[in-house]
Short mmCIF file of C-alpha atoms in Angstrom, two decimals:
data_model
loop_
_atom_site.label_atom_id
_atom_site.label_comp_id
_atom_site.label_asym_id
_atom_site.label_seq_id
_atom_site.Cartn_x
_atom_site.Cartn_y
_atom_site.Cartn_z
CA UNK A 1 -46.58 -4.02 59.50
CA UNK A 2 -43.19 -5.30 58.36
CA UNK A 3 -41.62 -8.50 59.63
CA UNK A 4 -38.87 -6.49 61.32
CA UNK A 5 -41.30 -4.27 63.21
CA UNK A 6 -43.64 -7.11 64.18
CA UNK A 7 -40.83 -9.35 65.44
CA UNK A 8 -39.15 -6.57 67.42
CA UNK A 9 -42.42 -5.48 69.02
CA UNK A 10 -43.59 -8.98 69.97
CA UNK A 11 -40.23 -10.07 71.39
CA UNK A 12 -39.82 -6.78 73.26
CA UNK A 13 -43.25 -7.14 74.86
CA UNK A 14 -42.57 -10.79 75.79
CA UNK A 15 -39.25 -9.90 77.44
CA UNK A 16 -40.91 -7.04 79.34
CA UNK A 17 -43.60 -9.31 80.76
CA UNK A 18 -41.12 -12.08 81.63
CA UNK A 19 -38.70 -9.60 83.17
CA UNK A 20 -41.33 -7.97 85.38
CA UNK A 21 -42.50 -11.37 86.62
CA UNK A 22 -39.00 -12.70 87.32
CA UNK A 23 -37.77 -9.52 89.04
CA UNK A 24 -40.52 -9.70 91.69
CA UNK A 25 -38.34 -11.17 94.51
CA UNK A 26 -35.66 -8.53 93.96
CA UNK A 27 -38.26 -5.78 93.74
CA UNK A 28 -39.86 -6.85 97.02
CA UNK A 29 -36.45 -6.93 98.72
CA UNK A 30 -35.42 -3.49 97.45
CA UNK A 31 -36.03 -0.33 99.44
CA UNK A 32 -36.61 3.30 98.51
CA UNK A 33 -35.05 4.34 95.22
CA UNK A 34 -33.82 0.77 94.83
CA UNK A 35 -37.34 -0.22 93.74
CA UNK A 36 -36.88 2.03 90.70
CA UNK A 37 -33.30 1.00 90.00
CA UNK A 38 -34.15 -2.69 90.07
CA UNK A 39 -36.25 -2.18 86.92
CA UNK A 40 -33.19 -1.03 84.98
CA UNK A 41 -31.98 -4.49 83.92
CA UNK A 42 -35.50 -5.39 82.76
CA UNK A 43 -35.80 -2.31 80.54
CA UNK A 44 -32.27 -2.90 79.31
CA UNK A 45 -33.22 -6.47 78.39
CA UNK A 46 -36.30 -5.28 76.47
CA UNK A 47 -34.26 -2.89 74.33
CA UNK A 48 -31.47 -5.42 73.75
CA UNK A 49 -33.96 -8.12 72.71
CA UNK A 50 -35.61 -5.72 70.26
CA UNK A 51 -32.29 -4.84 68.65
CA UNK A 52 -31.27 -8.50 68.59
CA UNK A 53 -34.36 -9.25 66.54
CA UNK A 54 -33.47 -6.42 64.19
CA UNK A 55 -30.05 -8.04 63.69
CA UNK A 56 -31.83 -11.23 62.63
CA UNK A 57 -34.61 -9.79 60.47
CA UNK A 58 -32.70 -6.91 58.87
CA UNK A 59 -29.28 -8.54 58.79
CA UNK A 60 -28.30 -7.49 55.28
CA UNK A 61 -29.04 -3.84 55.95
CA UNK A 62 -27.13 -3.85 59.25
CA UNK A 63 -24.22 -5.76 57.71
CA UNK A 64 -23.33 -2.61 55.76
CA UNK A 65 -22.33 -0.99 59.07
CA UNK A 66 -19.68 -3.64 59.77
CA UNK A 67 -16.18 -2.21 59.10
CA UNK A 68 -14.94 -3.00 55.60
CA UNK A 69 -11.70 -4.56 56.82
CA UNK A 70 -13.61 -7.19 58.80
CA UNK A 71 -14.50 -10.33 56.76
CA UNK A 72 -17.88 -12.11 56.79
CA UNK A 73 -20.07 -9.07 57.47
CA UNK A 74 -23.26 -11.08 57.64
CA UNK A 75 -21.76 -13.51 60.15
CA UNK A 76 -20.86 -10.70 62.55
CA UNK A 77 -24.33 -9.22 62.25
CA UNK A 78 -25.93 -12.49 63.34
CA UNK A 79 -23.21 -13.10 65.93
CA UNK A 80 -23.85 -9.83 67.72
CA UNK A 81 -27.59 -10.38 67.42
CA UNK A 82 -27.15 -13.61 69.37
CA UNK A 83 -24.89 -11.80 71.85
CA UNK A 84 -27.49 -9.07 72.50
CA UNK A 85 -30.22 -11.66 72.96
CA UNK A 86 -28.01 -13.63 75.37
CA UNK A 87 -27.40 -10.49 77.42
CA UNK A 88 -31.14 -9.79 77.54
CA UNK A 89 -31.86 -13.31 78.79
CA UNK A 90 -29.10 -13.01 81.38
CA UNK A 91 -30.57 -9.78 82.75
CA UNK A 92 -34.14 -11.04 83.12
CA UNK A 93 -33.04 -14.39 84.61
CA UNK A 94 -30.48 -12.56 86.78
CA UNK A 95 -27.80 -15.12 86.01
CA UNK A 96 -24.20 -14.51 84.89
CA UNK A 97 -24.90 -10.77 85.16
CA UNK A 98 -21.27 -9.93 85.91
CA UNK A 99 -20.01 -11.42 82.67
CA UNK A 100 -22.94 -10.44 80.47
CA UNK A 101 -22.60 -6.86 81.72
CA UNK A 102 -18.87 -6.81 81.00
CA UNK A 103 -19.29 -8.33 77.55
CA UNK A 104 -22.13 -5.95 76.72
CA UNK A 105 -19.91 -3.02 77.72
CA UNK A 106 -17.18 -4.47 75.50
CA UNK A 107 -19.64 -4.71 72.59
CA UNK A 108 -20.49 -1.01 72.78
CA UNK A 109 -16.81 -0.10 73.19
CA UNK A 110 -16.09 -2.08 70.01
CA UNK A 111 -18.85 -0.17 68.21
CA UNK A 112 -17.22 3.11 69.24
CA UNK A 113 -13.71 1.92 68.39
CA UNK A 114 -14.46 0.36 64.99
CA UNK A 115 -17.27 2.55 63.64
CA UNK A 116 -17.19 5.94 65.38
CA UNK A 117 -13.49 6.58 66.01
CA UNK A 118 -12.34 5.88 62.39
CA UNK A 119 -14.91 8.45 61.18
CA UNK A 120 -13.90 11.05 63.74
CA UNK A 121 -11.63 13.21 61.50
CA UNK A 122 -14.31 13.71 58.82
CA UNK A 123 -17.20 14.40 61.21
CA UNK A 124 -15.67 16.66 63.84
CA UNK A 125 -18.17 19.45 63.26
CA UNK A 126 -21.34 17.34 62.98
CA UNK A 127 -23.72 17.45 65.93
CA UNK A 128 -25.32 14.10 65.04
CA UNK A 129 -21.96 12.32 64.96
CA UNK A 130 -21.09 13.41 68.50
CA UNK A 131 -24.58 12.52 69.70
CA UNK A 132 -24.14 8.97 68.43
CA UNK A 133 -20.54 8.76 69.64
CA UNK A 134 -21.43 9.52 73.25
CA UNK A 135 -24.63 7.44 73.06
CA UNK A 136 -22.74 4.19 72.49
CA UNK A 137 -20.22 5.25 75.13
CA UNK A 138 -23.06 5.83 77.60
CA UNK A 139 -24.53 2.39 76.88
CA UNK A 140 -21.12 0.83 77.59
CA UNK A 141 -20.86 2.71 80.89
CA UNK A 142 -24.29 1.57 82.07
CA UNK A 143 -23.40 -2.07 81.46
CA UNK A 144 -20.04 -1.46 83.17
CA UNK A 145 -21.71 -0.11 86.32
CA UNK A 146 -24.11 -3.06 86.41
CA UNK A 147 -21.23 -5.54 86.11
CA UNK A 148 -19.31 -3.75 88.84
CA UNK A 149 -22.30 -3.67 91.16
CA UNK A 150 -22.59 -7.48 91.26
CA UNK A 151 -18.85 -8.04 91.69
CA UNK A 152 -17.70 -9.49 95.02
CA UNK A 153 -17.73 -6.72 97.62
CA UNK A 154 -14.07 -7.11 98.56
CA UNK A 155 -12.88 -6.76 94.96
CA UNK A 156 -11.37 -3.45 93.85
CA UNK A 157 -12.44 -4.27 90.28
CA UNK A 158 -16.14 -3.92 91.02
CA UNK A 159 -15.71 -0.54 92.72
CA UNK A 160 -13.50 0.65 89.87
CA UNK A 161 -16.08 -0.32 87.24
CA UNK A 162 -18.82 1.54 89.10
CA UNK A 163 -16.68 4.66 89.57
CA UNK A 164 -15.40 4.74 86.01
CA UNK A 165 -18.85 4.15 84.53
CA UNK A 166 -20.46 6.92 86.56
CA UNK A 167 -17.57 9.32 85.97
CA UNK A 168 -17.95 8.98 82.19
CA UNK A 169 -21.75 9.02 82.25
CA UNK A 170 -21.95 12.28 84.22
CA UNK A 171 -20.45 14.55 81.49
CA UNK A 172 -22.44 12.68 78.82
CA UNK A 173 -25.65 13.60 80.64
CA UNK A 174 -24.48 17.23 80.82
CA UNK A 175 -23.56 17.14 77.12
CA UNK A 176 -27.04 15.92 76.18
CA UNK A 177 -28.58 18.52 78.48
CA UNK A 178 -26.77 21.30 76.61
CA UNK A 179 -27.96 19.84 73.31
CA UNK A 180 -31.54 20.04 74.56
CA UNK A 181 -31.08 23.71 75.39
CA UNK A 182 -29.40 24.58 72.07
CA UNK A 183 -31.55 22.42 69.76
CA UNK A 184 -35.01 22.14 71.38
CA UNK A 185 -36.67 21.32 68.04
CA UNK A 186 -35.23 17.78 67.99
CA UNK A 187 -36.84 14.89 69.84
CA UNK A 188 -35.73 14.71 73.50
CA UNK A 189 -33.86 12.01 75.40
CA UNK A 190 -31.14 11.21 72.89
CA UNK A 191 -31.46 14.26 70.60
CA UNK A 192 -30.93 12.75 67.16
CA UNK A 193 -32.08 14.09 63.78
CA UNK A 194 -35.84 13.49 64.15
CA UNK A 195 -37.87 16.65 64.76
CA UNK A 196 -40.58 16.84 67.40
CA UNK A 197 -43.84 16.17 65.48
CA UNK A 198 -45.77 19.22 64.37
CA UNK A 199 -48.70 19.98 66.62
CA UNK A 200 -47.07 18.58 69.75
CA UNK A 201 -47.95 20.93 72.64
CA UNK A 202 -45.11 23.03 74.11
CA UNK A 203 -42.25 21.15 72.39
CA UNK A 204 -39.56 23.53 73.63
CA UNK A 205 -40.82 23.19 77.19
CA UNK A 206 -40.51 19.41 76.95
CA UNK A 207 -36.93 19.71 75.67
CA UNK A 208 -36.09 22.14 78.47
CA UNK A 209 -37.51 19.82 81.15
CA UNK A 210 -35.63 16.79 79.83
CA UNK A 211 -32.49 18.88 79.51
CA UNK A 212 -32.77 20.06 83.11
CA UNK A 213 -33.35 16.47 84.25
CA UNK A 214 -30.15 15.34 82.52
CA UNK A 215 -28.18 18.33 83.80
CA UNK A 216 -29.17 17.71 87.41
CA UNK A 217 -28.55 13.97 87.01
CA UNK A 218 -25.11 14.56 85.51
CA UNK A 219 -24.08 16.65 88.48
CA UNK A 220 -25.74 14.28 90.96
CA UNK A 221 -23.96 11.19 89.61
CA UNK A 222 -20.53 12.45 90.68
CA UNK A 223 -21.66 13.14 94.25
CA UNK A 224 -21.72 9.87 96.23
CA UNK A 225 -24.62 10.93 98.46
CA UNK A 226 -26.85 11.84 95.51
CA UNK A 227 -25.77 9.34 92.83
CA UNK A 228 -28.56 6.82 93.53
CA UNK A 229 -31.32 9.46 93.57
CA UNK A 230 -29.90 11.10 90.43
CA UNK A 231 -29.91 7.78 88.58
CA UNK A 232 -33.34 6.73 89.79
CA UNK A 233 -34.92 10.11 89.05
CA UNK A 234 -33.45 10.61 85.57
CA UNK A 235 -34.06 6.98 84.60
CA UNK A 236 -37.70 7.19 85.65
CA UNK A 237 -38.21 10.40 83.68
CA UNK A 238 -36.69 8.81 80.59
CA UNK A 239 -38.84 5.67 80.95
CA UNK A 240 -41.93 7.91 81.12
CA UNK A 241 -40.65 9.79 78.07
CA UNK A 242 -40.38 6.49 76.20
CA UNK A 243 -43.90 5.41 77.19
CA UNK A 244 -45.71 8.75 76.82
CA UNK A 245 -43.84 10.33 73.91
CA UNK A 246 -42.03 7.80 71.73
CA UNK A 247 -44.47 4.91 72.01
CA UNK A 248 -47.47 7.01 70.84
CA UNK A 249 -45.39 8.31 67.91
CA UNK A 250 -44.54 4.73 66.94
CA UNK A 251 -48.20 3.69 67.17
CA UNK A 252 -49.16 6.57 64.88
CA UNK A 253 -46.50 5.49 62.38
CA UNK A 254 -47.05 1.74 62.68
CA UNK A 255 -48.72 1.42 59.28
CA UNK A 256 -46.30 3.73 57.49
CA UNK A 257 -42.74 3.33 56.15
CA UNK A 258 -41.59 5.19 59.28
CA UNK A 259 -42.61 2.34 61.61
CA UNK A 260 -39.15 0.77 61.90
CA UNK A 261 -37.55 4.12 62.62
CA UNK A 262 -40.23 4.87 65.20
CA UNK A 263 -39.65 1.56 66.97
CA UNK A 264 -35.90 2.14 66.92
CA UNK A 265 -36.44 5.44 68.71
CA UNK A 266 -38.48 3.57 71.32
CA UNK A 267 -35.65 1.08 71.80
CA UNK A 268 -32.92 3.74 71.83
CA UNK A 269 -34.64 5.88 74.44
CA UNK A 270 -35.52 2.87 76.58
CA UNK A 271 -31.89 1.76 76.43
CA UNK A 272 -30.79 5.24 77.49
CA UNK A 273 -33.37 5.21 80.30
CA UNK A 274 -32.13 1.84 81.55
CA UNK A 275 -28.55 3.12 81.32
CA UNK A 276 -29.52 5.94 83.69
CA UNK A 277 -31.11 3.45 86.09
CA UNK A 278 -28.10 1.14 85.96
CA UNK A 279 -25.87 4.08 86.89
CA UNK A 280 -27.40 3.93 90.36
CA UNK A 281 -26.38 0.32 90.97
CA UNK A 282 -23.60 -0.14 93.50
CA UNK A 283 -24.56 -3.45 95.11
CA UNK A 284 -27.02 -1.88 97.57
CA UNK A 285 -30.43 -1.78 95.82
CA UNK A 286 -31.27 -5.27 97.15
CA UNK A 287 -29.96 -5.32 100.73
CA UNK A 288 -32.00 -8.28 101.95
CA UNK A 289 -30.68 -10.51 99.18
CA UNK A 290 -27.16 -9.23 99.84
CA UNK A 291 -27.43 -10.32 103.46
CA UNK A 292 -28.49 -13.78 102.33
CA UNK A 293 -25.33 -14.02 100.25
CA UNK A 294 -23.19 -13.00 103.20
CA UNK A 295 -24.86 -15.55 105.49
CA UNK A 296 -24.92 -18.33 102.91
CA UNK A 297 -22.03 -17.78 100.45
CA UNK A 298 -22.89 -20.96 98.60
CA UNK A 299 -26.14 -19.44 97.37
CA UNK A 300 -24.90 -17.55 94.35
CA UNK A 301 -27.79 -15.63 92.78
CA UNK A 302 -25.66 -13.17 90.83
CA UNK A 303 -22.94 -14.91 88.86
#
């Protein structure tokens, strides 16, 4: 096992355990679908911590992705590694979530603006390019909704962030759903270039089911009465996909040169799953804690 893979796996597991322990009060206070949504920040933190470690252990490789016009490529690779790790810590400690969510959204917007948009003219007809383009956009929207959900209730900014994030996420889910229907041979969730392993039972059925999940969720997100259920349902399905599909593939590849790629697919799909869960946040998944804030404004538990 390489240093990159070992570090990412160990840190990801540690963040998962810490996050599940620290989220217990919020989980106990949540009701209904909120008990599923409340796990979103924890899964988000796991994926972010894994990718932060990759920024540290594979810095020179990732530095090649930094735009040429930007100086000190290696510095920016480490800088954003620290930023991703800081966001992960913020989410599991549930401190400064408003600002870490906003800054995380800004990070993904910068990725789209500086890496994807400049390459747009030369990749207009490439399926993989559009898949990656909307993936980073989706990650930004999930962080945006989370930030908006912990904004003061009376602020128009928080409501605007939630609405904008969901409005952009909905067509992205539909876009990915259509990709699943048109290209069922590629791995599901975020349908990149990896093919479903040979011998996997009913691969096209799996792609169809994930595609239908994303299609229904995309429609449900734009309907206020169904947005929470749509987010909770699709996020849960994607978490199960990560655990039951991508994690076994990674374990089979752990002693091969494909191990890092396999772990990246685990992180990518988990980040997409947590994005779906975050889309259901609107300040209501933890009503008991919200009432405490109203009764005792000095007790600030969400920055």
